[in-house]
Coordinates of C-alpha atoms and ligand atoms in Angstrom, one line a residue:
M4 CA -16.2 -268.7 -74.3
Y5 CA -13.2 -270.9 -73.7
I6 CA -11.4 -271.9 -76.9
S7 CA -10.9 -275.4 -75.5
K8 CA -14.7 -275.9 -75.4
S9 CA -15.5 -274.1 -78.6
F10 CA -16.1 -275.8 -81.9
I11 CA -13.4 -274.0 -83.9
P12 CA -11.5 -276.8 -85.8
I13 CA -8.3 -275.1 -86.8
L14 CA -6.1 -276.7 -89.4
K15 CA -2.3 -276.5 -89.2
N16 CA -1.8 -276.1 -93.0
I17 CA -3.6 -274.3 -95.8
P18 CA -5.8 -276.8 -97.6
S19 CA -4.5 -277.3 -101.0
E20 CA -7.9 -277.3 -102.8
A21 CA -8.4 -273.6 -101.8
K22 CA -7.2 -271.2 -104.3
I23 CA -8.1 -267.8 -102.9
K24 CA -7.4 -266.4 -99.5
S25 CA -11.0 -266.3 -98.2
H26 CA -11.6 -269.9 -99.1
Q27 CA -8.2 -270.8 -97.5
L28 CA -8.9 -268.9 -94.3
M29 CA -12.5 -270.1 -93.9
L30 CA -11.4 -273.8 -94.1
R31 CA -8.3 -273.1 -92.0
V32 CA -10.2 -271.7 -89.0
G33 CA -13.1 -274.0 -89.4
M34 CA -15.8 -271.5 -90.5
I35 CA -17.3 -273.9 -93.0
K36 CA -17.1 -277.5 -94.0
Q37 CA -17.8 -278.7 -97.5
S38 CA -20.4 -281.4 -97.6
S39 CA -20.5 -281.9 -101.4
A40 CA -19.5 -279.9 -104.4
G41 CA -20.6 -276.3 -103.9
I42 CA -22.6 -277.2 -100.7
Y43 CA -21.3 -276.2 -97.3
S44 CA -22.1 -276.6 -93.6
W45 CA -21.6 -273.4 -91.6
L46 CA -19.7 -274.0 -88.3
P47 CA -20.1 -271.7 -85.3
L48 CA -17.4 -269.1 -86.2
G49 CA -18.7 -268.8 -89.8
L50 CA -22.3 -268.8 -88.8
K51 CA -21.7 -266.1 -86.2
V52 CA -20.2 -263.8 -88.8
M53 CA -22.9 -264.5 -91.4
K54 CA -25.7 -263.9 -88.9
K55 CA -24.3 -260.5 -88.0
I56 CA -24.1 -259.6 -91.7
E57 CA -27.6 -260.8 -92.1
Q58 CA -28.8 -258.6 -89.2
I59 CA -27.2 -255.5 -90.7
V60 CA -28.7 -256.2 -94.1
R61 CA -32.1 -256.6 -92.4
E62 CA -31.9 -253.4 -90.4
E63 CA -31.0 -251.4 -93.6
Q64 CA -34.0 -253.0 -95.5
N65 CA -36.3 -252.1 -92.6
K66 CA -35.0 -248.5 -92.6
I67 CA -36.3 -247.9 -96.2
G68 CA -39.7 -249.4 -95.3
A69 CA -39.3 -252.9 -96.7
Q70 CA -41.2 -255.6 -94.8
E71 CA -39.7 -259.0 -94.1
I72 CA -41.4 -262.2 -95.2
L73 CA -40.1 -265.7 -95.5
M74 CA -40.9 -267.7 -98.7
P75 CA -40.1 -271.4 -99.0
T76 CA -37.0 -272.8 -100.6
I77 CA -39.0 -275.4 -102.6
Q78 CA -41.3 -273.9 -105.3
S79 CA -43.9 -275.4 -107.7
S80 CA -43.0 -275.3 -111.4
D81 CA -46.5 -273.9 -112.2
I82 CA -45.7 -270.3 -111.5
W83 CA -42.5 -270.5 -113.5
K84 CA -44.5 -271.9 -116.4
E85 CA -46.8 -268.9 -116.1
S86 CA -44.0 -266.4 -116.3
G87 CA -42.4 -268.3 -119.1
R88 CA -39.1 -268.8 -117.3
Y89 CA -39.3 -272.5 -116.5
E90 CA -37.7 -273.5 -119.8
D91 CA -35.5 -270.4 -120.1
Y92 CA -33.7 -270.8 -116.7
G93 CA -31.9 -273.8 -118.0
E94 CA -29.6 -276.2 -116.1
E95 CA -28.8 -273.9 -113.2
M96 CA -32.3 -274.7 -111.8
L97 CA -32.5 -277.8 -109.7
R98 CA -35.7 -279.6 -110.7
I99 CA -37.2 -282.2 -108.5
K100 CA -40.4 -284.4 -108.4
D101 CA -42.5 -285.0 -105.4
R102 CA -44.3 -288.3 -104.7
Q103 CA -47.3 -287.2 -106.6
N104 CA -45.0 -286.7 -109.6
R105 CA -45.5 -283.0 -109.4
E106 CA -42.7 -280.9 -110.8
M107 CA -41.0 -278.8 -108.1
L108 CA -37.8 -276.9 -107.9
Y109 CA -35.4 -275.5 -105.4
G110 CA -35.7 -271.7 -105.8
P111 CA -32.8 -269.9 -107.5
T112 CA -34.7 -266.6 -107.1
N113 CA -38.2 -265.6 -106.2
E114 CA -39.8 -263.1 -108.7
E115 CA -42.6 -265.6 -109.5
L116 CA -43.4 -266.6 -106.0
V117 CA -43.5 -263.1 -104.6
T118 CA -45.7 -262.0 -107.6
D119 CA -48.0 -264.8 -106.7
I120 CA -48.2 -263.7 -103.1
F121 CA -48.8 -260.1 -104.2
R122 CA -51.5 -260.7 -106.7
A123 CA -53.5 -262.8 -104.2
S124 CA -53.9 -259.9 -101.8
V125 CA -53.2 -256.5 -103.2
K126 CA -55.9 -255.2 -105.4
S127 CA -55.7 -251.4 -105.3
Y128 CA -53.2 -248.7 -106.0
K129 CA -53.9 -247.4 -102.5
S130 CA -51.8 -250.2 -101.0
L131 CA -48.7 -249.3 -103.1
P132 CA -45.8 -249.1 -102.9
Q133 CA -45.1 -252.5 -101.4
L134 CA -41.5 -253.5 -100.7
L135 CA -41.1 -257.1 -99.5
Y136 CA -37.9 -259.0 -98.8
H137 CA -36.7 -262.3 -97.4
I138 CA -33.4 -263.8 -96.4
Q139 CA -33.4 -267.4 -97.5
W140 CA -31.2 -270.1 -99.0
K141 CA -31.1 -270.3 -102.8
F142 CA -29.9 -273.1 -105.0
R143 CA -28.3 -272.6 -108.4
D144 CA -26.6 -275.6 -110.1
E145 CA -23.6 -273.5 -111.1
I146 CA -21.6 -275.2 -113.8
R147 CA -18.3 -274.6 -112.0
P148 CA -18.7 -274.0 -108.2
R149 CA -15.5 -272.6 -106.9
F150 CA -13.7 -270.4 -104.4
G151 CA -15.6 -271.9 -101.4
I152 CA -18.8 -270.0 -100.6
M153 CA -18.0 -267.2 -103.1
R154 CA -19.5 -269.2 -106.0
C155 CA -21.3 -272.2 -104.6
R156 CA -24.5 -274.0 -105.4
E157 CA -26.5 -273.4 -102.2
F158 CA -26.1 -269.9 -100.8
Y159 CA -27.8 -267.4 -98.5
M160 CA -29.3 -264.4 -100.2
K161 CA -31.4 -261.4 -99.3
D162 CA -33.8 -260.7 -102.1
A163 CA -36.3 -257.9 -102.1
Y164 CA -39.1 -257.0 -104.5
S165 CA -40.8 -253.7 -105.1
F166 CA -44.4 -253.2 -106.5
D167 CA -45.4 -249.7 -107.7
I168 CA -48.2 -248.0 -109.6
N169 CA -46.1 -246.5 -112.4
D170 CA -42.5 -246.0 -113.7
E171 CA -41.9 -242.9 -111.7
E172 CA -42.8 -244.5 -108.3
A173 CA -41.0 -247.6 -109.3
L174 CA -37.8 -245.7 -109.8
F175 CA -38.2 -244.1 -106.4
S176 CA -38.3 -247.6 -104.9
Y177 CA -35.3 -248.6 -107.0
N178 CA -33.4 -245.6 -105.6
K179 CA -34.4 -246.4 -102.1
F180 CA -32.6 -249.7 -102.4
F181 CA -29.7 -248.0 -104.1
L182 CA -29.2 -245.9 -101.0
S183 CA -29.9 -248.8 -98.6
Y184 CA -27.2 -250.9 -100.4
L185 CA -24.6 -248.1 -100.0
K186 CA -25.4 -247.9 -96.3
T187 CA -25.3 -251.7 -95.8
F188 CA -21.9 -252.1 -97.3
K189 CA -20.6 -249.1 -95.4
R190 CA -21.6 -250.7 -92.1
L191 CA -19.7 -253.8 -93.2
D192 CA -16.7 -251.5 -93.8
L193 CA -16.6 -252.3 -97.5
K194 CA -16.3 -249.8 -100.3
A195 CA -18.9 -251.2 -102.8
I196 CA -19.2 -249.3 -106.1
P197 CA -22.5 -249.3 -108.0
M198 CA -21.9 -250.1 -111.7
A199 CA -24.2 -250.2 -114.6
A200 CA -24.9 -253.9 -115.4
D201 CA -26.6 -256.3 -117.7
T202 CA -29.9 -257.7 -116.5
G203 CA -29.3 -261.3 -117.5
P204 CA -32.0 -263.9 -116.9
I205 CA -33.9 -261.5 -114.6
G206 CA -34.7 -259.2 -117.6
G207 CA -35.5 -255.5 -117.7
N208 CA -33.5 -252.4 -118.6
L209 CA -32.1 -250.7 -115.6
S210 CA -29.6 -252.5 -113.3
H211 CA -26.6 -251.9 -111.1
E212 CA -24.2 -254.3 -109.6
F213 CA -22.4 -253.4 -106.4
I214 CA -18.8 -254.4 -106.6
I215 CA -15.9 -254.4 -104.2
L216 CA -12.4 -254.3 -105.7
A217 CA -10.5 -257.6 -105.3
E218 CA -7.8 -259.2 -107.5
T219 CA -9.6 -262.5 -107.0
G220 CA -13.0 -261.2 -108.1
E221 CA -14.8 -262.7 -111.1
S222 CA -16.2 -259.5 -112.5
K223 CA -14.0 -257.4 -114.8
I224 CA -14.7 -253.7 -114.3
F225 CA -14.0 -250.5 -116.2
T226 CA -14.3 -247.3 -114.2
D227 CA -13.4 -243.7 -113.7
K228 CA -11.3 -243.7 -110.5
R229 CA -13.1 -240.7 -109.2
I230 CA -16.2 -242.7 -108.5
F231 CA -14.4 -244.0 -105.4
E232 CA -14.5 -240.5 -103.9
V233 CA -18.2 -240.0 -104.3
D234 CA -19.7 -239.0 -100.9
S235 CA -23.1 -240.6 -100.3
S236 CA -23.7 -239.2 -96.9
G237 CA -26.6 -236.9 -96.2
S238 CA -29.0 -238.5 -98.7
K239 CA -32.6 -238.6 -97.6
L240 CA -35.5 -240.9 -98.5
E241 CA -37.0 -238.4 -100.8
K242 CA -37.3 -238.6 -104.6
K243 CA -35.1 -235.6 -105.4
S244 CA -32.4 -236.4 -102.9
L245 CA -32.2 -240.0 -104.2
E246 CA -32.1 -239.0 -107.8
D247 CA -29.2 -236.7 -106.9
L248 CA -27.4 -239.5 -105.2
R249 CA -27.6 -241.8 -108.2
S250 CA -26.5 -239.1 -110.6
K251 CA -23.5 -238.3 -108.4
F252 CA -22.3 -241.9 -109.1
E253 CA -23.6 -242.1 -112.7
K254 CA -21.5 -239.0 -113.6
F255 CA -18.5 -241.3 -113.7
Y256 CA -18.2 -244.1 -116.2
S257 CA -18.3 -247.4 -114.4
V258 CA -19.4 -250.7 -115.9
T259 CA -18.9 -254.4 -115.8
D260 CA -17.5 -256.2 -118.9
E261 CA -21.0 -257.1 -120.4
K262 CA -21.7 -253.3 -120.7
F263 CA -18.2 -252.3 -121.7
D264 CA -17.7 -250.2 -124.8
K265 CA -14.1 -249.3 -125.5
A266 CA -14.8 -246.2 -127.6
E267 CA -17.2 -244.9 -125.0
F268 CA -14.8 -245.5 -122.1
E269 CA -12.0 -243.8 -123.9
T270 CA -14.0 -240.7 -124.8
K271 CA -15.6 -240.4 -121.4
V272 CA -12.6 -241.0 -119.2
I273 CA -9.3 -239.3 -119.6
E274 CA -6.3 -241.7 -119.5
K275 CA -5.1 -240.9 -116.0
N276 CA -8.6 -241.6 -114.5
R277 CA -9.1 -245.0 -116.1
L278 CA -9.1 -248.0 -114.0
I279 CA -9.5 -251.5 -115.4
T280 CA -9.5 -254.1 -112.6
K281 CA -11.5 -256.9 -111.0
G282 CA -14.1 -257.1 -108.4
I283 CA -16.6 -259.2 -106.4
E284 CA -20.3 -258.7 -107.0
V285 CA -21.9 -258.4 -103.6
G286 CA -25.3 -257.0 -104.6
H287 CA -27.4 -256.6 -107.8
I288 CA -30.5 -254.5 -108.3
F289 CA -32.9 -254.6 -111.3
Y290 CA -35.8 -252.7 -112.6
F291 CA -38.0 -254.6 -115.0
G292 CA -41.4 -253.0 -115.1
D293 CA -44.2 -255.5 -115.9
K294 CA -42.0 -258.4 -117.0
Y295 CA -43.6 -260.7 -114.4
S296 CA -46.7 -258.9 -113.4
K297 CA -48.0 -259.0 -117.0
P298 CA -47.8 -262.7 -117.8
M299 CA -48.8 -263.5 -114.2
D300 CA -51.6 -261.0 -114.1
G301 CA -50.4 -258.9 -111.1
S302 CA -52.6 -255.9 -111.6
V303 CA -54.2 -253.3 -109.4
D304 CA -57.2 -250.9 -109.7
L305 CA -56.1 -247.4 -110.6
P306 CA -57.8 -244.1 -109.4
G307 CA -60.0 -243.7 -112.5
G308 CA -61.4 -247.3 -112.3
K309 CA -59.0 -248.8 -114.9
K310 CA -56.6 -251.6 -114.1
D311 CA -52.8 -251.8 -114.8
F312 CA -50.0 -254.2 -114.2
V313 CA -47.7 -253.3 -111.3
K314 CA -44.2 -252.2 -112.0
M315 CA -41.6 -254.3 -110.3
G316 CA -38.0 -254.4 -109.4
S317 CA -35.8 -256.9 -107.6
Y318 CA -32.8 -256.4 -105.3
G319 CA -30.3 -259.1 -104.2
I320 CA -27.5 -259.2 -101.7
G321 CA -25.2 -262.2 -101.4
V322 CA -25.3 -262.6 -97.6
S323 CA -23.1 -265.7 -97.5
R324 CA -20.8 -264.4 -100.3
L325 CA -20.2 -261.3 -98.2
V326 CA -18.4 -263.4 -95.6
G327 CA -15.8 -264.3 -98.2
A328 CA -15.8 -260.8 -99.7
I329 CA -15.0 -259.2 -96.3
I330 CA -12.1 -261.7 -95.9
E331 CA -10.8 -260.9 -99.4
A332 CA -10.9 -257.2 -98.4
K333 CA -9.5 -257.5 -94.9
Y334 CA -7.2 -260.5 -94.7
D335 CA -3.5 -259.9 -94.9
A336 CA -2.3 -263.2 -96.2
K337 CA 1.4 -262.3 -95.9
K338 CA 1.2 -261.5 -92.2
E339 CA -1.5 -264.1 -91.7
V340 CA -3.6 -261.5 -89.9
M341 CA -7.4 -261.2 -90.3
K342 CA -9.3 -258.4 -88.7
W343 CA -13.1 -258.5 -88.9
P344 CA -14.9 -255.2 -88.8
I345 CA -16.3 -254.9 -85.3
S346 CA -19.8 -254.8 -86.8
V347 CA -19.6 -258.5 -87.9
A348 CA -16.7 -259.9 -85.8
P349 CA -17.5 -263.3 -84.3
Y350 CA -16.2 -262.0 -80.9
D351 CA -15.3 -258.5 -79.9
I352 CA -12.1 -259.3 -78.1
S353 CA -9.9 -262.3 -77.4
I354 CA -8.2 -262.8 -74.0
I355 CA -4.8 -264.6 -74.2
P356 CA -3.5 -265.6 -70.8
M357 CA -0.1 -267.2 -70.5
I358 CA -0.8 -270.5 -68.7
N359 CA 1.3 -273.4 -67.6
K360 CA 0.6 -276.5 -65.7
N361 CA 1.7 -275.1 -62.3
D362 CA 0.4 -271.6 -62.6
K363 CA -3.2 -270.9 -63.5
S364 CA -3.2 -267.4 -62.0
S365 CA -3.4 -265.6 -65.3
L366 CA -6.4 -267.7 -66.3
E367 CA -8.1 -266.5 -63.1
K368 CA -7.3 -263.0 -64.0
A369 CA -8.7 -263.6 -67.5
N370 CA -11.9 -264.9 -66.0
K371 CA -12.3 -261.8 -63.9
I372 CA -11.7 -259.5 -66.8
N373 CA -14.1 -261.5 -68.9
L374 CA -16.8 -261.0 -66.3
E375 CA -16.4 -257.3 -66.5
L376 CA -16.4 -257.3 -70.3
E377 CA -19.6 -259.4 -70.4
K378 CA -21.3 -257.0 -68.1
N379 CA -20.7 -254.5 -70.8
N380 CA -22.0 -256.7 -73.6
I381 CA -18.6 -257.3 -75.0
E382 CA -18.2 -260.8 -76.3
T383 CA -14.9 -262.6 -75.6
L384 CA -13.0 -265.7 -76.6
I385 CA -10.5 -266.9 -74.0
D386 CA -7.6 -269.1 -75.0
D387 CA -7.5 -271.3 -72.0
T388 CA -5.0 -273.8 -73.5
E389 CA -1.4 -274.4 -72.4
E390 CA 0.0 -273.8 -75.8
N391 CA 2.9 -271.4 -76.1
F392 CA 2.4 -267.7 -76.4
S393 CA 3.3 -267.2 -80.1
S394 CA 1.1 -270.0 -81.3
K395 CA -1.8 -268.6 -79.3
I396 CA -1.3 -265.2 -80.9
K397 CA -1.0 -266.8 -84.3
K398 CA -4.3 -268.6 -83.9
M399 CA -6.1 -265.5 -82.7
N400 CA -4.7 -263.5 -85.6
L401 CA -6.2 -266.1 -88.0
I402 CA -9.6 -266.1 -86.3
G403 CA -9.7 -262.4 -86.8
I404 CA -11.1 -261.1 -83.6
P405 CA -10.3 -257.4 -83.8
H406 CA -9.0 -256.8 -80.3
Q407 CA -6.7 -258.8 -78.0
I408 CA -5.8 -258.7 -74.3
I409 CA -2.7 -260.4 -73.2
I410 CA -2.3 -261.5 -69.6
G411 CA 0.9 -262.5 -67.9
K412 CA 1.9 -262.9 -64.2
Q413 CA 2.4 -259.2 -63.7
T414 CA -0.9 -258.0 -65.2
E415 CA -2.9 -255.7 -62.9
N416 CA -6.3 -254.3 -63.7
D417 CA -5.0 -250.8 -64.1
S418 CA -2.4 -251.8 -66.7
I419 CA -3.5 -254.4 -69.1
E420 CA -1.7 -255.2 -72.4
F421 CA -4.2 -254.4 -75.1
K422 CA -3.8 -254.5 -78.9
E423 CA -5.6 -254.5 -82.2
A424 CA -5.0 -257.7 -84.1
G425 CA -1.6 -257.5 -85.9
E426 CA -0.6 -254.1 -84.3
M427 CA 1.6 -253.1 -81.4
S428 CA 0.3 -253.4 -77.9
Q429 CA -0.3 -250.7 -75.3
K430 CA -1.0 -250.7 -71.5
L431 CA -4.5 -249.5 -70.6
K432 CA -6.9 -249.7 -67.7
L433 CA -9.8 -252.2 -68.2
S434 CA -12.2 -249.3 -68.0
E435 CA -10.4 -247.6 -70.9
I436 CA -10.5 -250.8 -73.0
I437 CA -14.2 -251.2 -72.4
K438 CA -14.7 -247.6 -73.5
I439 CA -12.8 -248.0 -76.7
I440 CA -14.7 -251.2 -77.7
K441 CA -18.1 -249.8 -76.7
K442 CA -17.5 -246.7 -78.8
Q443 CA -16.5 -248.7 -81.9
K444 CA -19.6 -250.8 -81.5
E445 CA -21.9 -247.8 -81.1
E446 CA -20.5 -246.2 -84.2
N447 CA -21.9 -249.1 -86.3
Ligands
ATP5 P1 -23.1 -263.8 -110.6 O1 -22.9 -262.9 -111.7 O2 -22.0 -263.7 -109.5 O3 -23.4 -265.2 -110.9 P2 -25.8 -263.1 -110.4 O4 -25.9 -261.8 -111.2 O5 -26.2 -264.3 -111.0 O6 -24.4 -263.2 -109.8 P3 -28.0 -262.3 -108.7 O7 -29.0 -263.2 -109.3 O8 -28.2 -260.9 -108.9 O9 -26.6 -262.8 -109.1 O10 -27.9 -262.7 -107.2 C1 -27.8 -261.7 -106.1 C2 -26.5 -261.9 -105.4 O11 -26.4 -263.2 -104.9 C3 -25.3 -261.6 -106.2 O12 -24.9 -260.2 -106.2 C4 -24.2 -262.4 -105.4 O13 -23.7 -261.6 -104.4 C5 -25.0 -263.6 -104.8 N1 -24.8 -264.8 -105.6 C6 -25.2 -265.1 -106.9 N2 -24.8 -266.3 -107.3 C7 -24.1 -266.8 -106.2 C8 -23.4 -268.1 -106.0 N3 -23.4 -269.0 -106.9 N4 -22.8 -268.2 -104.8 C9 -22.8 -267.3 -103.9 N5 -23.4 -266.1 -104.0 C10 -24.1 -265.9 -105.2
MG6 MG1 -25.1 -266.0 -111.5

């Protein structure tokens, strides 16, 4: 792709309304455009990143046996009246009326709708467990939308729901998601820590938030530093293995402020291991038993002929918020260098030829190299403008493509200037560059 033909509206200056680096960068390189308070359009660069995140989330859901569905954004108020949440949810819910004067709403979450789908079709314990998820826009009329897409009103979320016959099986489902979340965030090159959390309006008694450390985060956290060293590799999708995994983390005190208890913190964590800091919530899982299945009559036949309400959990990941969260974790605002993890980078490599009016030979070389890269499924962005070299590099550093190739008059195929964004360059053969990038992509 030529930069001159791409829709990447780069701004010269940092927009003054943006207070944190992810919001600043996303506006600056034209990833998003605000359309009204807390509501954004996603432009090509932003959408490319978000779609790659979405795909990783999807793959990790599928790996634990969850099945993808797609529920609508607009819901009827009837099911929310059944569960008793219609009044409780308060002003965060956007309520609308259709032309027949029916009360509708833009879904902030989908426990009711998915329970309605479940109860219509599943009648026997033999069909359990069921793990269903969708990736869909949500609307919450947040009182103070801020920080760009980090806390906005319309956002893109993966939400999954589990249905089980009893508590034991339901906890097994919960733990499957626990593992799947650790794997998802790892593939995004993020260190997300599971922390005991409050259940809020979802209800229930068991819950973890997955938090990445960031000064600009809105969650205050209290942890034992050693939780960052827990190794989650080697866990299997078996009850015992997953219980062990959770207890490896739960051994260390780690909570958000709603669950914080000073005395408990100080007894459980010796001073040198205490860490009080801030983080960004990127995922949240809940177990709430029959909180929805009971009022909504989501029951199944049990082996002995009796009936019981299914035990449910729900599991969210902020897919759109993750775009900002990765920037908060990876963008060096001082050097003005962003480097997307290769797994979600909008392009794998940028090609920066030095071009002037009279000499287009380096652009021709760039085109040839591009052809070779494309054959290997390596996606490129070529800066075909006549801007000076340093502003080209600056621009690419902001866009955050992880690798760069620089092409001058002297460039030959067996000695190409190659660098990681923000690092020193080295001379490599094209075949070696291809090998490096392919290897990185395969590792994800
Ligand atoms: P928060 O405490 O940040 O408001 P929440 O507990 O209300 O989040 P959930 O209902 O668990 O969030 O939603 C699942 C995920 O969706 C969250 O972990 C977060 O990543 C994302 N999310 C929630 N609210 C927003 C929002 N207003 N803007 C962007 N992402 C959001
Ligand atoms: Mg919220």
